[in-house]
XYZ file of C-alpha atoms in Angstrom:
235
model
C -1.099 -14.609 -11.501
C -1.200 -10.914 -10.926
C -4.860 -9.839 -10.699
C -5.622 -6.204 -11.255
C -8.945 -4.578 -12.178
C -8.912 -1.469 -14.238
C -11.465 1.287 -14.252
C -11.774 4.634 -15.934
C -11.839 7.569 -13.635
C -12.226 11.124 -14.787
C -10.286 13.717 -12.884
C -10.209 17.441 -13.287
C -6.574 17.927 -14.474
C -4.111 20.629 -13.824
C -0.525 20.007 -14.909
C 0.508 16.674 -16.390
C 4.162 15.901 -15.686
C 5.989 12.796 -16.856
C 8.741 11.613 -14.509
C 11.456 8.993 -14.827
C 12.797 8.884 -11.282
C 11.917 9.462 -7.700
C 13.616 12.850 -7.608
C 11.177 14.201 -10.156
C 8.325 13.365 -7.766
C 9.940 14.251 -4.482
C 11.146 17.738 -5.535
C 7.879 18.894 -7.128
C 5.352 21.334 -5.688
C 2.070 19.600 -6.475
C -1.371 21.111 -6.178
C -5.034 20.344 -6.886
C -5.581 18.683 -10.316
C -1.852 17.923 -10.971
C -1.074 14.485 -12.490
C 2.342 12.869 -12.059
C 2.855 10.212 -14.718
C 5.498 7.503 -13.852
C 7.145 6.417 -17.152
C 6.684 2.797 -18.247
C 10.015 1.370 -17.249
C 11.750 -0.456 -14.366
C 12.273 1.711 -11.392
C 15.113 0.180 -9.382
C 15.950 1.275 -5.825
C 13.757 4.325 -5.983
C 12.461 5.952 -2.702
C 9.330 8.032 -3.598
C 8.219 10.460 -0.893
C 5.209 12.445 -2.200
C 3.806 15.348 -0.258
C 0.837 17.061 -1.795
C -2.590 18.573 -1.086
C -5.412 18.143 -3.583
C -9.126 18.567 -3.181
C -11.979 16.088 -3.420
C -12.924 17.390 -6.925
C -9.293 17.764 -8.018
C -6.963 15.350 -6.374
C -3.255 15.066 -6.992
C -2.779 11.877 -9.006
C 0.380 9.688 -9.057
C -0.167 7.220 -11.874
C 1.616 4.701 -14.116
C 1.905 5.764 -17.725
C 0.366 2.358 -18.558
C -1.171 0.496 -15.580
C 1.148 -2.409 -14.589
C 4.013 -1.276 -16.820
C 5.619 1.016 -14.270
C 7.566 -1.676 -12.330
C 9.190 -0.863 -9.077
C 11.782 -3.359 -7.817
C 14.961 -3.645 -5.731
C 14.575 -1.469 -2.587
C 12.018 0.816 -4.127
C 9.247 2.004 -1.795
C 6.538 4.718 -1.725
C 5.580 7.099 1.008
C 2.932 9.774 0.581
C 1.239 12.289 2.839
C -1.213 15.213 2.560
C -4.810 15.266 1.356
C -6.673 13.881 -1.656
C -3.847 11.984 -3.301
C -4.749 9.056 -5.699
C -1.992 6.498 -6.434
C -2.927 4.257 -9.402
C -1.449 1.533 -11.604
C 1.913 0.784 -9.925
C 3.446 -2.622 -9.853
C 5.933 -3.564 -7.113
C 7.600 -6.750 -8.357
C 10.403 -9.082 -7.161
C 11.962 -6.527 -4.857
C 14.318 -7.151 -1.908
C 13.382 -4.319 0.449
C 14.354 -5.292 3.973
C 12.803 -4.138 7.223
C 10.739 -1.296 5.806
C 7.239 -0.632 4.562
C 6.820 -0.896 0.819
C 3.893 1.511 0.758
C 3.227 3.873 3.674
C 0.412 6.439 4.090
C 2.778 8.856 5.719
C 6.122 10.534 4.983
C 7.080 11.098 8.630
C 5.563 10.426 12.106
C 3.870 13.833 11.909
C 2.916 13.856 8.220
C 0.182 11.403 7.435
C -2.378 10.877 4.649
C -6.015 12.001 4.749
C -8.715 11.189 2.116
C -6.039 9.489 -0.054
C -6.542 6.370 -2.242
C -4.340 3.470 -3.423
C -5.984 1.653 -6.346
C -5.277 -0.594 -9.272
C -1.816 -1.415 -7.979
C 0.022 -4.614 -6.970
C 2.797 -5.940 -4.754
C 4.052 -9.364 -5.799
C 7.127 -11.334 -4.555
C 8.590 -8.348 -2.721
C 10.598 -9.967 -0.050
C 13.963 -9.586 1.785
C 16.596 -12.202 1.325
C 15.897 -13.502 4.857
C 12.338 -14.507 5.639
C 12.993 -13.932 9.337
C 13.095 -10.171 8.760
C 9.832 -8.564 10.044
C 8.373 -5.979 7.731
C 4.853 -4.782 6.508
C 3.994 -4.368 2.959
C 1.431 -1.630 3.512
C 1.047 0.668 6.558
C -2.043 2.816 6.644
C -1.893 5.930 8.851
C -4.030 9.100 9.038
C -7.754 9.217 8.311
C -10.342 8.352 5.683
C -8.026 6.575 3.266
C -9.041 3.896 0.796
C -7.271 0.875 -0.710
C -9.263 -0.794 -3.441
C -8.852 -3.031 -6.530
C -5.290 -3.949 -5.586
C -3.424 -7.253 -5.512
C -1.029 -8.479 -2.889
C 0.760 -11.860 -3.519
C 3.444 -14.115 -2.227
C 4.625 -12.448 0.998
C 7.085 -14.905 2.515
C 8.836 -12.956 5.300
C 7.677 -12.347 8.873
C 5.321 -9.496 9.652
C 1.718 -8.587 8.893
C 1.034 -7.812 5.235
C -1.152 -4.759 5.869
C -1.620 -2.731 9.109
C -3.985 0.042 10.032
C -2.183 2.062 12.661
C -4.515 3.839 15.006
C -4.201 6.874 17.217
C -5.989 6.685 20.532
C -9.481 8.155 20.635
C -9.350 8.991 16.901
C -11.456 6.794 14.543
C -9.504 6.230 11.275
C -12.419 5.714 8.918
C -10.459 3.870 6.268
C -11.945 1.566 3.583
C -10.134 -1.604 2.427
C -12.365 -3.017 -0.301
C -12.364 -5.298 -3.434
C -8.753 -6.408 -3.232
C -6.997 -9.720 -3.885
C -4.726 -11.268 -1.232
C -2.973 -14.485 -2.192
C -0.516 -17.218 -1.345
C 1.051 -16.797 1.992
C 2.704 -19.685 3.757
C 3.686 -19.953 7.433
C 7.117 -19.229 8.821
C 7.670 -21.623 11.699
C 9.737 -21.466 14.863
C 12.298 -24.152 15.897
C 9.508 -26.219 17.292
C 7.526 -26.197 14.027
C 4.847 -23.888 15.287
C 3.542 -20.887 13.339
C 5.247 -17.608 14.293
C 2.941 -14.889 15.455
C 2.291 -11.671 13.410
C 1.827 -13.333 10.034
C -1.870 -12.331 9.455
C -2.850 -10.585 6.212
C -4.583 -7.528 7.781
C -4.264 -6.145 11.257
C -6.393 -3.264 12.507
C -4.801 -1.502 15.493
C -2.558 -2.949 18.167
C -2.685 -3.520 21.884
C -2.007 0.051 22.685
C -5.046 1.251 20.793
C -7.369 -1.674 21.450
C -9.921 0.564 23.136
C -10.244 2.958 20.210
C -13.163 2.707 17.795
C -11.366 2.178 14.390
C -14.317 2.871 12.109
C -12.538 0.851 9.355
C -14.620 -0.938 6.674
C -13.183 -4.182 5.234
C -15.371 -5.494 2.444
C -15.404 -7.501 -0.757
C -11.840 -8.726 -0.507
C -10.751 -12.173 -1.754
C -8.230 -14.229 0.275
C -6.658 -17.259 -1.435
C -4.363 -19.654 0.394
C -3.500 -17.000 3.081
C -2.004 -19.458 5.525
C 0.478 -17.313 7.400
C -1.246 -18.027 10.687
C -4.615 -18.824 12.161
C -5.717 -15.160 11.920
C -6.286 -13.809 8.418
C -7.781 -10.565 9.734
C -6.812 -9.429 13.261
C -9.129 -6.773 14.715
C -7.564 -5.362 17.864
């Protein structure tokens, strides 16, 4: 089942804009207090690339019109960069995106997210046709971002579900808290052994193994996450 926990958050609002496609988001000039409302409908093959700068008191909000009723599928994905962006209520369901992040906390290698938040959202059964394709569901870049009260279920292709990408000598300071991770089975090699890289969460990689990550992982629930022996890999 898709588990999602809802809460009421009061933002200081600027403009409130209802959109029905990625172009309405990607082409906008968004500022502090603006709310972008994604219409309750099925969003098929939509590539959202949101660049915005809000403030702590007045973030830029990208939200579902009704939490869980904005359904992204096919090859849809979300990239966002800037400061103080809140993404809320999105449901990525039964997609077939291949070899690419579903959600990325950057829009390019030089444009990352800082003090941004992904909350009350879900990715369920979002797998390429071939389970040998290596892809991540969520890639976290930048600094001081937060993922909370989200649900991630039934990843069956190769690749870590969620990765914190570090920059040498720069603590990331992210928080990954109060999420649900469920139902991942192992992909095996020809000898019947578990393939590497099927953990749920990886913090860093070998090239940044001497960097202090400063990442907090707390209050998450892992159910039948059997991709490999490591559920969380701290590099």
